[in-house]
Short mmCIF file of C-alpha atoms in Angstrom, two decimals:
data_model
loop_
_atom_site.label_atom_id
_atom_site.label_comp_id
_atom_site.label_asym_id
_atom_site.label_seq_id
_atom_site.Cartn_x
_atom_site.Cartn_y
_atom_site.Cartn_z
CA MET A 385 169.06 125.98 67.47
CA THR A 386 167.05 125.79 64.26
CA ARG A 387 163.52 124.52 64.86
CA ILE A 388 161.89 122.39 62.19
CA LEU A 389 158.25 121.36 62.23
CA LEU A 390 157.85 117.93 60.64
CA VAL A 391 154.26 117.28 59.56
CA GLU A 392 154.13 113.55 58.79
CA ASP A 393 151.47 110.93 59.49
CA ASN A 394 153.55 107.82 58.83
CA GLU A 395 155.12 106.80 62.14
CA MET A 396 158.11 105.06 60.56
CA ASN A 397 158.93 108.05 58.32
CA ARG A 398 158.34 110.47 61.19
CA ASP A 399 160.62 108.61 63.61
CA MET A 400 163.38 108.01 61.06
CA LEU A 401 163.46 111.57 59.73
CA SER A 402 163.13 113.28 63.12
CA ARG A 403 166.00 111.22 64.57
CA ARG A 404 168.24 111.90 61.57
CA LEU A 405 167.49 115.66 61.66
CA SER A 406 168.03 115.79 65.44
CA ARG A 407 171.45 114.17 64.99
CA ARG A 408 172.27 116.96 62.51
CA GLY A 409 171.55 119.51 65.24
CA PHE A 410 167.98 120.52 64.43
CA ASP A 411 165.26 120.82 67.08
CA VAL A 412 162.36 118.85 65.56
CA LEU A 413 158.70 119.43 66.40
CA ILE A 414 156.17 116.83 65.25
CA ALA A 415 152.61 117.08 63.95
CA GLU A 416 150.76 113.97 62.77
CA ASN A 417 148.21 115.67 60.47
CA GLY A 418 147.72 118.91 58.57
CA LYS A 419 145.41 120.53 61.10
CA ALA A 420 147.87 119.91 63.94
CA GLY A 421 150.64 121.22 61.68
CA VAL A 422 148.79 124.50 61.07
CA GLU A 423 148.16 124.91 64.82
CA LEU A 424 151.77 124.11 65.79
CA ALA A 425 153.13 126.46 63.12
CA ALA A 426 151.09 129.33 64.61
CA SER A 427 151.89 128.56 68.25
CA GLU A 428 155.58 127.56 67.94
CA LYS A 429 156.68 129.57 64.87
CA PRO A 430 159.35 127.12 63.68
CA ASP A 431 162.16 128.24 61.39
CA LEU A 432 161.05 125.83 58.64
CA ILE A 433 158.30 123.29 57.96
CA LEU A 434 158.64 119.89 56.27
CA MET A 435 155.14 119.08 55.01
CA ASP A 436 153.96 115.67 53.88
CA MET A 437 151.23 116.30 51.31
CA SER A 438 149.08 113.18 51.85
CA LEU A 439 147.86 113.65 55.41
CA PRO A 440 144.75 112.74 57.38
CA VAL A 441 142.30 115.34 58.75
CA MET A 442 143.72 118.08 56.47
CA ASP A 443 146.06 117.40 53.54
CA GLY A 444 149.40 119.15 53.11
CA TRP A 445 148.19 121.37 50.28
CA GLU A 446 145.39 122.87 52.39
CA ALA A 447 147.61 123.10 55.48
CA THR A 448 150.26 124.97 53.47
CA ARG A 449 147.67 127.35 52.03
CA LEU A 450 146.46 128.18 55.57
CA ILE A 451 150.02 128.63 56.88
CA LYS A 452 150.89 130.97 53.99
CA ALA A 453 147.63 132.93 54.39
CA ASN A 454 148.28 133.63 58.08
CA PRO A 455 150.48 136.74 58.62
CA VAL A 456 151.96 135.07 61.72
CA THR A 457 153.25 132.06 59.74
CA SER A 458 153.39 133.25 56.11
CA SER A 459 157.16 133.83 56.11
CA ILE A 460 158.04 130.34 57.39
CA PRO A 461 159.60 128.33 54.53
CA VAL A 462 157.74 125.11 53.68
CA ILE A 463 159.29 122.14 51.90
CA ALA A 464 156.80 119.64 50.51
CA LEU A 465 157.72 116.01 51.12
CA THR A 466 155.77 113.54 49.04
CA ALA A 467 155.91 110.16 47.38
CA HIS A 468 154.17 111.82 44.42
CA ALA A 469 157.11 112.47 42.12
CA MET A 470 155.47 113.73 38.93
CA ALA A 471 156.31 117.21 37.64
CA SER A 472 152.66 118.19 38.17
CA ASP A 473 152.95 117.25 41.87
CA ARG A 474 155.83 119.69 42.26
CA GLU A 475 153.81 122.40 40.50
CA MET A 476 150.81 121.73 42.77
CA ALA A 477 153.01 122.00 45.88
CA ILE A 478 154.53 125.29 44.70
CA GLU A 479 151.07 126.65 43.81
CA ALA A 480 149.88 125.77 47.33
CA GLY A 481 152.67 127.98 48.69
CA CYS A 482 155.51 125.54 49.31
CA ASP A 483 158.95 127.09 48.86
CA ASP A 484 160.54 123.85 47.69
CA TYR A 485 159.71 120.23 47.04
CA ASP A 486 161.43 116.92 47.73
CA SER A 487 160.27 113.42 46.91
CA LYS A 488 160.30 110.35 49.14
CA PRO A 489 162.25 108.36 49.99
CA VAL A 490 164.17 111.28 51.43
CA ASP A 491 167.78 111.80 50.37
CA LEU A 492 168.93 113.38 53.66
CA PRO A 493 172.02 115.23 52.37
CA GLN A 494 169.92 116.73 49.56
CA LEU A 495 167.11 117.67 51.97
CA VAL A 496 169.55 119.28 54.42
CA ARG A 497 171.02 121.36 51.56
CA LYS A 498 167.52 122.59 50.69
CA ILE A 499 166.80 123.37 54.36
CA GLU A 500 170.05 125.33 54.74
CA GLN A 501 169.48 127.20 51.47
CA LEU A 502 165.97 128.30 52.51
CA LEU A 503 167.13 129.30 55.98
CA THR A 504 170.00 131.32 54.51
CA THR A 505 167.75 133.20 52.08
CA ARG A 506 165.17 133.82 54.82
CA HIS A 507 167.57 135.72 57.09
#
């Protein structure tokens, strides 16, 4: 079963997205801030990470940089999830090391296509 780490601080978004992904057959791990996301990525080595960019403790940009700098987690695809929908926000996410970008509110079919595409190219 594909394991996805969802790093999201908003409880409503976290619950809604994790339930919808679980119903699609994904095993979803949860982290509520960037620091916890970095730690869970290293200890659990998920197949893919969905990273909110505006997080407490450590933001998603810094968390992604740390994940991509660690040889243990550097190959895990990261999709940035953010309410920031400007072209510059996408560029900032890619520069931080994210493999793709999606804006909120999440369009689940579109997000699942991006997840499947990244998982296919990874293997």
